[in-house]
Short mmCIF file of C-alpha atoms in Angstrom, two decimals:
data_model
loop_
_atom_site.label_atom_id
_atom_site.label_comp_id
_atom_site.label_asym_id
_atom_site.label_seq_id
_atom_site.Cartn_x
_atom_site.Cartn_y
_atom_site.Cartn_z
CA MET A 1 0.00 0.00 0.00
CA LYS A 2 1.55 3.26 -1.13
CA ILE A 3 0.55 6.51 0.54
CA LEU A 4 1.06 10.04 -0.72
CA VAL A 5 1.74 12.26 2.29
CA VAL A 6 0.91 15.87 1.43
CA GLY A 7 2.71 18.16 3.85
CA ALA A 8 5.32 15.49 4.60
CA ASN A 9 7.83 18.02 5.91
CA GLY A 10 5.48 19.17 8.68
CA GLN A 11 5.80 17.84 12.19
CA ILE A 12 3.02 15.27 11.85
CA GLY A 13 4.13 14.52 8.30
CA LYS A 14 7.68 13.56 9.22
CA GLN A 15 6.45 11.33 12.03
CA LEU A 16 3.89 9.73 9.73
CA VAL A 17 6.40 8.94 6.98
CA THR A 18 8.70 7.43 9.63
CA PHE A 19 5.93 5.14 10.91
CA ILE A 20 4.84 4.20 7.39
CA GLN A 21 8.37 3.17 6.46
CA GLU A 22 8.61 1.02 9.61
CA GLN A 23 5.76 -1.18 8.37
CA ASP A 24 6.56 -3.84 5.78
CA HIS A 25 3.36 -3.45 3.82
CA LEU A 26 3.24 0.36 3.79
CA HIS A 27 5.30 2.69 1.61
CA ALA A 28 5.35 6.48 1.65
CA ARG A 29 5.67 9.03 -1.11
CA ALA A 30 6.55 12.30 0.59
CA MET A 31 5.22 15.41 -1.15
CA ILE A 32 7.50 18.31 -0.29
CA ARG A 33 7.91 21.89 -1.42
CA ASN A 34 11.71 22.02 -1.81
CA LYS A 35 14.29 19.52 -3.02
CA GLU A 36 16.40 20.39 0.04
CA GLN A 37 13.77 18.73 2.24
CA ALA A 38 14.24 15.38 0.45
CA SER A 39 17.18 13.86 2.35
CA PHE A 40 15.20 13.18 5.55
CA PHE A 41 12.73 11.05 3.58
CA GLU A 42 15.31 9.41 1.32
CA GLU A 43 17.17 8.18 4.41
CA LEU A 44 13.93 6.48 5.46
CA GLY A 45 13.69 4.83 2.05
CA ALA A 46 10.60 6.83 1.10
CA GLU A 47 9.91 8.24 -2.34
CA THR A 48 9.84 12.02 -2.63
CA VAL A 49 8.06 14.34 -5.03
CA VAL A 50 8.52 18.10 -5.16
CA VAL A 51 5.25 19.96 -5.70
CA ASP A 52 4.08 23.43 -4.73
CA LEU A 53 0.64 23.25 -3.07
CA GLU A 54 0.04 26.77 -4.35
CA GLY A 55 0.48 25.51 -7.91
CA ASP A 56 -1.98 23.79 -10.21
CA ILE A 57 -4.14 20.72 -9.58
CA ASP A 58 -2.47 18.76 -12.39
CA SER A 59 0.91 18.73 -10.69
CA ILE A 60 -0.65 17.41 -7.48
CA ALA A 61 -2.56 14.78 -9.47
CA LYS A 62 0.69 13.74 -11.15
CA ALA A 63 2.32 13.34 -7.73
CA ALA A 64 -0.57 11.09 -6.68
CA GLU A 65 -0.36 8.71 -9.65
CA GLY A 66 -0.29 5.08 -8.60
CA VAL A 67 -0.75 5.55 -4.85
CA ASP A 68 -3.47 3.78 -2.87
CA ALA A 69 -4.25 6.60 -0.47
CA ILE A 70 -3.62 10.29 0.11
CA VAL A 71 -3.09 11.86 3.53
CA PHE A 72 -3.44 15.64 3.65
CA THR A 73 -1.51 16.93 6.64
CA ALA A 74 -0.17 20.16 5.18
CA GLY A 75 -1.02 23.23 7.15
CA SER A 76 0.07 26.78 7.36
CA GLY A 77 -1.03 26.55 10.98
CA PRO A 78 -3.22 29.06 12.76
CA HIS A 79 -0.38 31.54 13.26
CA THR A 80 0.89 32.16 9.73
CA GLY A 81 -0.31 35.05 7.62
CA LYS A 82 -3.94 34.75 6.61
CA ASP A 83 -2.89 34.72 2.94
CA LYS A 84 -1.39 31.27 3.59
CA THR A 85 -4.55 30.23 5.43
CA ILE A 86 -6.43 30.77 2.17
CA MET A 87 -3.75 29.43 -0.17
CA VAL A 88 -2.71 26.33 1.81
CA ASP A 89 -5.33 25.36 4.41
CA LEU A 90 -8.28 26.13 2.14
CA ASP A 91 -7.18 26.10 -1.49
CA GLY A 92 -4.27 23.65 -1.09
CA ALA A 93 -6.54 21.14 0.64
CA ILE A 94 -9.33 21.46 -1.90
CA LYS A 95 -6.92 21.24 -4.83
CA THR A 96 -5.55 18.02 -3.32
CA VAL A 97 -9.09 16.64 -3.12
CA GLU A 98 -9.63 17.57 -6.77
CA ALA A 99 -6.26 16.02 -7.65
CA ALA A 100 -7.32 12.76 -5.97
CA LYS A 101 -10.43 12.66 -8.15
CA LEU A 102 -8.38 13.45 -11.25
CA ALA A 103 -5.81 10.74 -10.47
CA GLY A 104 -8.53 8.23 -9.54
CA ILE A 105 -7.34 7.79 -5.95
CA LYS A 106 -10.38 6.98 -3.80
CA ARG A 107 -8.93 6.84 -0.28
CA PHE A 108 -8.38 10.25 1.29
CA ILE A 109 -7.50 11.10 4.88
CA MET A 110 -7.84 14.72 5.88
CA ILE A 111 -6.11 16.07 8.97
CA SER A 112 -8.45 18.82 10.00
CA SER A 113 -8.73 21.05 13.06
CA PHE A 114 -10.40 20.02 16.36
CA ASP A 115 -13.75 21.64 15.61
CA THR A 116 -14.60 22.89 12.14
CA ARG A 117 -18.35 23.17 12.54
CA ARG A 118 -20.01 26.45 11.63
CA GLN A 119 -20.61 27.33 15.28
CA ALA A 120 -16.87 26.98 15.93
CA ILE A 121 -16.18 29.79 13.43
CA LEU A 122 -18.49 32.08 15.41
CA ASP A 123 -17.07 30.98 18.76
CA ALA A 124 -13.39 31.32 17.78
CA PRO A 125 -11.39 34.41 18.77
CA PRO A 126 -11.16 36.84 15.80
CA SER A 127 -7.54 35.93 15.06
CA PHE A 128 -8.34 32.21 14.89
CA ALA A 129 -11.73 32.36 13.12
CA PRO A 130 -10.29 32.65 9.56
CA TYR A 131 -8.30 29.43 10.10
CA VAL A 132 -11.41 27.60 11.35
CA ALA A 133 -13.40 28.93 8.37
CA ALA A 134 -10.72 27.73 5.94
CA LYS A 135 -10.77 24.24 7.48
CA TYR A 136 -14.59 24.27 7.51
CA TYR A 137 -14.72 24.79 3.77
CA ALA A 138 -11.99 22.23 3.04
CA ASP A 139 -13.80 19.57 5.11
CA GLU A 140 -17.14 20.50 3.59
CA TRP A 141 -15.74 20.19 0.07
CA LEU A 142 -14.35 16.73 0.84
CA ARG A 143 -17.63 15.53 2.38
CA LYS A 144 -19.46 16.38 -0.83
CA THR A 145 -17.19 14.18 -2.96
CA GLU A 146 -17.52 10.48 -3.70
CA LEU A 147 -14.07 9.82 -2.23
CA ASP A 148 -13.54 7.23 0.52
CA TYR A 149 -12.67 9.87 3.05
CA THR A 150 -11.92 10.01 6.75
CA ILE A 151 -11.61 13.36 8.51
CA ILE A 152 -9.49 13.38 11.65
CA HIS A 153 -9.95 16.31 14.07
CA PRO A 154 -7.00 16.34 16.49
CA GLY A 155 -6.98 18.34 19.72
CA ALA A 156 -4.21 20.73 20.73
CA LEU A 157 -1.04 19.33 19.19
CA VAL A 158 1.99 18.89 21.42
CA ASN A 159 5.45 17.54 20.77
CA GLU A 160 5.68 15.28 23.83
CA LYS A 161 6.30 11.63 23.12
CA GLY A 162 3.09 9.77 22.39
CA THR A 163 1.55 7.17 24.69
CA GLY A 164 -0.28 5.12 22.08
CA LYS A 165 -3.44 5.82 24.07
CA ILE A 166 -6.18 8.20 22.98
CA LYS A 167 -9.80 9.14 23.28
CA ALA A 168 -11.81 9.54 20.08
CA GLY A 169 -15.36 10.61 19.41
CA PHE A 170 -17.37 13.73 18.81
CA ASP A 171 -18.33 16.65 21.00
CA LEU A 172 -15.26 15.96 23.16
CA GLU A 173 -13.86 18.63 25.45
CA ILE A 174 -10.67 19.84 23.77
CA GLY A 175 -7.48 18.34 25.20
CA GLU A 176 -3.90 17.84 24.16
CA VAL A 177 -2.71 15.10 21.86
CA ALA A 178 0.86 14.22 20.89
CA ARG A 179 1.68 14.64 17.20
CA GLU A 180 3.25 11.17 17.41
CA ASP A 181 -0.11 9.72 18.47
CA VAL A 182 -1.89 11.56 15.67
CA ALA A 183 0.53 9.93 13.22
CA ARG A 184 -0.30 6.54 14.77
CA VAL A 185 -4.01 7.31 14.44
CA ILE A 186 -3.47 7.99 10.73
CA ILE A 187 -1.72 4.62 10.33
CA ALA A 188 -4.59 2.84 12.12
CA THR A 189 -7.09 4.72 9.96
CA LEU A 190 -5.31 3.62 6.78
CA GLN A 191 -5.51 0.02 8.02
CA ASN A 192 -9.23 0.13 8.92
CA ASP A 193 -11.64 0.62 6.08
CA SER A 194 -14.40 0.84 8.66
CA THR A 195 -13.28 4.47 9.08
CA ILE A 196 -14.37 5.34 5.54
CA GLY A 197 -17.01 8.06 5.43
CA LYS A 198 -16.42 8.91 9.08
CA GLU A 199 -14.85 11.71 11.06
CA PHE A 200 -13.81 11.96 14.67
CA GLN A 201 -11.98 14.11 17.20
CA VAL A 202 -8.84 12.76 18.88
CA ILE A 203 -7.29 13.77 22.21
CA GLY A 204 -4.94 12.01 24.62
CA GLY A 205 -6.67 9.24 26.56
CA THR A 206 -6.51 5.79 28.04
CA GLU A 207 -7.59 3.46 25.24
CA SER A 208 -5.29 1.83 22.71
CA ILE A 209 -5.26 3.54 19.33
CA LYS A 210 -5.79 0.28 17.47
CA GLU A 211 -8.93 -0.62 19.40
CA VAL A 212 -10.38 2.88 19.30
CA ILE A 213 -9.93 3.26 15.56
CA GLN A 214 -11.42 -0.16 14.85
CA SER A 215 -14.68 0.96 16.40
CA VAL A 216 -15.05 4.67 15.58
CA MET B 1 -40.06 44.46 -5.79
CA LYS B 2 -38.05 44.69 -2.59
CA ILE B 3 -34.30 44.14 -2.70
CA LEU B 4 -31.98 43.37 0.18
CA VAL B 5 -28.65 45.06 -0.53
CA VAL B 6 -25.88 43.33 1.43
CA GLY B 7 -22.93 45.67 1.73
CA ALA B 8 -25.16 48.70 1.22
CA ASN B 9 -22.65 51.06 2.79
CA GLY B 10 -19.98 50.24 0.20
CA GLN B 11 -19.40 52.48 -2.79
CA ILE B 12 -21.43 50.35 -5.20
CA GLY B 13 -23.99 49.66 -2.48
CA LYS B 14 -24.78 53.33 -1.82
CA GLN B 15 -25.13 54.04 -5.53
CA LEU B 16 -27.33 50.97 -5.97
CA VAL B 17 -29.71 51.90 -3.14
CA THR B 18 -29.94 55.41 -4.61
CA PHE B 19 -30.93 54.05 -8.04
CA ILE B 20 -33.37 51.54 -6.53
CA GLN B 21 -35.16 54.27 -4.60
CA GLU B 22 -35.43 56.39 -7.77
CA GLN B 23 -37.57 53.70 -9.39
CA ASP B 24 -41.24 53.55 -8.45
CA HIS B 25 -41.53 49.78 -8.48
CA LEU B 26 -38.26 49.03 -6.66
CA HIS B 27 -37.63 49.34 -2.93
CA ALA B 28 -34.36 48.78 -1.09
CA ARG B 29 -33.62 47.27 2.29
CA ALA B 30 -30.05 48.31 3.12
CA MET B 31 -28.12 45.82 5.22
CA ILE B 32 -25.47 47.70 7.18
CA ARG B 33 -23.04 46.92 9.95
CA ASN B 34 -23.62 49.95 12.21
CA LYS B 35 -26.66 51.97 13.13
CA GLU B 36 -24.64 55.13 12.45
CA GLN B 37 -24.63 54.22 8.74
CA ALA B 38 -28.45 54.30 8.60
CA SER B 39 -29.17 58.00 8.01
CA PHE B 40 -27.90 58.01 4.39
CA PHE B 41 -30.40 55.29 3.52
CA GLU B 42 -33.25 56.64 5.61
CA GLU B 43 -32.98 59.95 3.74
CA LEU B 44 -33.50 57.99 0.52
CA GLY B 45 -36.60 56.38 2.02
CA ALA B 46 -34.98 52.95 2.11
CA GLU B 47 -35.43 50.42 4.92
CA THR B 48 -32.34 49.59 6.94
CA VAL B 49 -31.33 46.52 8.89
CA VAL B 50 -28.24 46.23 11.05
CA VAL B 51 -26.50 42.85 10.69
CA ASP B 52 -22.89 41.76 11.11
CA LEU B 53 -21.80 39.68 8.11
CA GLU B 54 -19.35 37.96 10.44
CA GLY B 55 -22.27 36.78 12.57
CA ASP B 56 -24.59 33.83 12.12
CA ILE B 57 -26.65 32.80 9.10
CA ASP B 58 -29.94 33.16 10.97
CA SER B 59 -29.54 36.89 11.45
CA ILE B 60 -28.85 37.36 7.73
CA ALA B 61 -31.87 35.19 6.90
CA LYS B 62 -34.00 37.29 9.22
CA ALA B 63 -32.83 40.44 7.40
CA ALA B 64 -33.86 38.86 4.11
CA GLU B 65 -37.41 37.97 5.15
CA GLY B 66 -40.01 39.14 2.68
CA VAL B 67 -37.68 40.52 0.00
CA ASP B 68 -37.86 39.46 -3.64
CA ALA B 69 -34.15 39.50 -4.37
CA ILE B 70 -30.77 39.73 -2.65
CA VAL B 71 -27.77 41.60 -4.03
CA PHE B 72 -24.42 40.73 -2.45
CA THR B 73 -22.07 43.64 -2.97
CA ALA B 74 -20.19 43.55 0.32
CA GLY B 75 -16.47 43.28 -0.03
CA SER B 76 -13.47 43.72 2.14
CA GLY B 77 -11.72 44.61 -1.10
CA PRO B 78 -8.38 43.21 -2.23
CA HIS B 79 -6.38 45.48 0.05
CA THR B 80 -7.79 44.71 3.51
CA GLY B 81 -6.22 42.16 5.81
CA LYS B 82 -6.53 38.62 4.55
CA ASP B 83 -8.54 37.72 7.66
CA LYS B 84 -11.35 39.89 6.28
CA THR B 85 -10.90 38.26 2.87
CA ILE B 86 -11.87 34.96 4.50
CA MET B 87 -14.52 36.31 6.86
CA VAL B 88 -16.30 38.69 4.45
CA ASP B 89 -15.50 37.89 0.81
CA LEU B 90 -15.60 34.12 1.32
CA ASP B 91 -17.61 33.29 4.44
CA GLY B 92 -19.85 36.37 4.42
CA ALA B 93 -20.85 35.71 0.81
CA ILE B 94 -21.50 32.02 1.38
CA LYS B 95 -23.47 32.67 4.57
CA THR B 96 -25.63 35.12 2.60
CA VAL B 97 -26.28 32.42 0.00
CA GLU B 98 -27.25 30.00 2.77
CA ALA B 99 -29.43 32.70 4.36
CA ALA B 100 -31.23 33.17 1.03
CA LYS B 101 -32.04 29.46 0.95
CA LEU B 102 -33.18 29.56 4.58
CA ALA B 103 -35.43 32.57 3.98
CA GLY B 104 -36.77 31.12 0.75
CA ILE B 105 -35.50 33.97 -1.44
CA LYS B 106 -34.72 32.58 -4.89
CA ARG B 107 -33.27 35.57 -6.73
CA PHE B 108 -29.61 36.25 -5.90
CA ILE B 109 -27.20 38.63 -7.60
CA MET B 110 -23.54 38.24 -6.70
CA ILE B 111 -21.05 41.01 -7.37
CA SER B 112 -17.89 39.07 -7.95
CA SER B 113 -14.41 39.95 -9.16
CA PHE B 114 -13.44 40.32 -12.84
CA ASP B 115 -12.00 36.83 -13.22
CA THR B 116 -12.57 34.18 -10.56
CA ARG B 117 -11.68 31.12 -12.59
CA ARG B 118 -9.12 28.71 -11.17
CA GLN B 119 -6.46 29.85 -13.65
CA ALA B 120 -6.88 33.42 -12.41
CA ILE B 121 -5.83 32.32 -8.90
CA LEU B 122 -2.60 30.92 -10.35
CA ASP B 123 -2.02 33.96 -12.56
CA ALA B 124 -2.67 36.57 -9.84
CA PRO B 125 0.21 38.28 -8.02
CA PRO B 126 0.76 36.60 -4.59
CA SER B 127 -0.80 39.49 -2.69
CA PHE B 128 -3.98 39.33 -4.80
CA ALA B 129 -4.34 35.54 -5.17
CA PRO B 130 -6.06 34.98 -1.77
CA TYR B 131 -8.78 37.48 -2.75
CA VAL B 132 -9.34 35.74 -6.08
CA ALA B 133 -9.45 32.35 -4.31
CA ALA B 134 -12.03 33.64 -1.82
CA LYS B 135 -14.24 34.94 -4.65
CA TYR B 136 -13.71 31.68 -6.60
CA TYR B 137 -15.15 29.64 -3.74
CA ALA B 138 -18.04 32.04 -3.10
CA ASP B 139 -19.04 31.95 -6.79
CA GLU B 140 -18.59 28.19 -6.94
CA TRP B 141 -20.81 27.72 -3.87
CA LEU B 142 -23.56 29.85 -5.42
CA ARG B 143 -23.40 28.00 -8.76
CA LYS B 144 -24.07 24.72 -6.97
CA THR B 145 -27.30 25.98 -5.39
CA GLU B 146 -30.80 25.94 -6.85
CA LEU B 147 -31.05 29.72 -6.49
CA ASP B 148 -31.95 31.95 -9.43
CA TYR B 149 -28.53 33.51 -9.50
CA THR B 150 -26.65 35.96 -11.68
CA ILE B 151 -22.93 36.53 -11.13
CA ILE B 152 -21.60 39.89 -12.29
CA HIS B 153 -17.83 40.20 -12.80
CA PRO B 154 -16.94 43.90 -13.02
CA GLY B 155 -13.61 45.16 -14.33
CA ALA B 156 -11.39 47.65 -12.48
CA LEU B 157 -13.77 49.82 -10.48
CA VAL B 158 -13.41 53.58 -10.76
CA ASN B 159 -15.33 56.45 -9.19
CA GLU B 160 -15.73 58.51 -12.37
CA LYS B 161 -19.29 59.31 -13.34
CA GLY B 162 -20.84 56.50 -15.35
CA THR B 163 -21.72 56.77 -19.03
CA GLY B 164 -24.57 54.25 -19.10
CA LYS B 165 -22.58 52.41 -21.76
CA ILE B 166 -20.75 49.15 -21.21
CA LYS B 167 -19.34 46.06 -22.80
CA ALA B 168 -20.36 42.69 -21.32
CA GLY B 169 -19.34 39.14 -22.12
CA PHE B 170 -16.72 36.61 -21.18
CA ASP B 171 -13.00 36.40 -21.80
CA LEU B 172 -12.90 40.18 -22.11
CA GLU B 173 -9.65 42.09 -21.72
CA ILE B 174 -9.84 43.78 -18.34
CA GLY B 175 -10.78 47.45 -18.47
CA GLU B 176 -12.18 50.07 -16.17
CA VAL B 177 -15.83 50.41 -15.29
CA ALA B 178 -17.51 53.13 -13.23
CA ARG B 179 -19.13 51.96 -9.99
CA GLU B 180 -22.17 53.97 -11.04
CA ASP B 181 -22.47 51.87 -14.20
CA VAL B 182 -22.08 48.65 -12.21
CA ALA B 183 -25.00 49.78 -10.04
CA ARG B 184 -27.02 50.41 -13.22
CA VAL B 185 -26.08 46.96 -14.49
CA ILE B 186 -27.42 45.47 -11.26
CA ILE B 187 -30.72 47.31 -11.72
CA ALA B 188 -30.99 46.06 -15.30
CA THR B 189 -30.16 42.53 -14.13
CA LEU B 190 -32.92 42.67 -11.51
CA GLN B 191 -35.34 43.70 -14.25
CA ASN B 192 -34.34 40.97 -16.71
CA ASP B 193 -35.05 37.41 -15.67
CA SER B 194 -33.22 36.28 -18.79
CA THR B 195 -30.05 36.86 -16.75
CA ILE B 196 -30.95 34.03 -14.34
CA GLY B 197 -28.34 31.27 -14.26
CA LYS B 198 -25.85 33.44 -16.15
CA GLU B 199 -22.67 35.30 -15.38
CA PHE B 200 -20.76 37.93 -17.31
CA GLN B 201 -17.87 40.37 -17.14
CA VAL B 202 -18.58 44.10 -17.41
CA ILE B 203 -16.24 46.90 -18.50
CA GLY B 204 -16.84 50.37 -19.88
CA GLY B 205 -18.01 50.31 -23.47
CA THR B 206 -20.23 51.75 -26.13
CA GLU B 207 -23.49 49.83 -25.85
CA SER B 208 -26.45 50.82 -23.68
CA ILE B 209 -26.69 48.89 -20.43
CA LYS B 210 -30.34 48.07 -20.96
CA GLU B 211 -29.76 46.49 -24.37
CA VAL B 212 -26.63 44.63 -23.33
CA ILE B 213 -28.24 43.10 -20.25
CA GLN B 214 -31.35 42.06 -22.17
CA SER B 215 -29.20 39.84 -24.35
CA VAL B 216 -26.40 38.49 -22.17
#
């Protein structure tokens, strides 16, 4: 199973490609912006492809040729300029969805934000609301496709080492979750087709990732 | 015929409400952000309603109750902060579309940007691309509804007095157009149901607005 990781050079992305390459039956193709970012992934034995998410859909579709699944984990983050919020978090995500359709890749895993419902846009502080709105529209666009999607809504991301234990569901109180555990959740999601057409929030917890993801 | 003008306090909006009130069979309801903006419209005999476009859909829907058409001409413009590009040009427009559906108002006229096709996002200078992307998604959202929409794509807006003469079509070379003439084009569009389901670019020209709009 080959997986295109869009946003591979991000913090979740690097962890995800590492985990993918550790599994015999999984292989990563890391989509990166600059050739200089390639060595990290080449040392893991992963393929790399250099594509600008602010470019055209065709070049993303070309990068996706022949993979079995696409994971979108690129993100300008909530603290970059709002121009990047539009160009990466909104338009980059939606172009990747369109590229999946164009390349005929059905399986699509979107790493979203903790709460992207309309009410969350209204409730967010003014500086954060545009990011939530961008993620709302990206998720909404994906839901309206025929793709085999899963939307993962992680809590507050932290860099502490993961525990392999989480809580997943909907309408959770926001809590922290290790990026390492989010990467493990993505792996479990790729391995469980029962997650297709579903979405869930993830925070740190007490249940094993494997068991939680099997029954979301 | 009563028309809700969203973004009434903008430069096109004020001109549009003025023209609407000059016509016996047209009546404007000006949607404004602050009560202090009301006097201009009250002096014209127009209704006013105070609603924050960054608020919820319900309050926009309530403002639209009982009108026959909605004109969206609000705009943060290409030179405001990109947070407003997301919250007004993208989310404000789409919430107004959703409010129209909620209130059961079928007729919707969107004032868009000159070129909001995907290629225009790629071709735009980096500082302008987020604005084009926001307008792309707003237009795209409207096209996918069952509303009786018209999307107007004006050229470079100028404050010179209008001539009443324009050129309309698609794949035009960009040119200037007076805001006053855009307001006249909106009036003509409201009066011609043959414009339903259509969209067109508008620049200054040599043909009478009435005749051009009857045959777009």
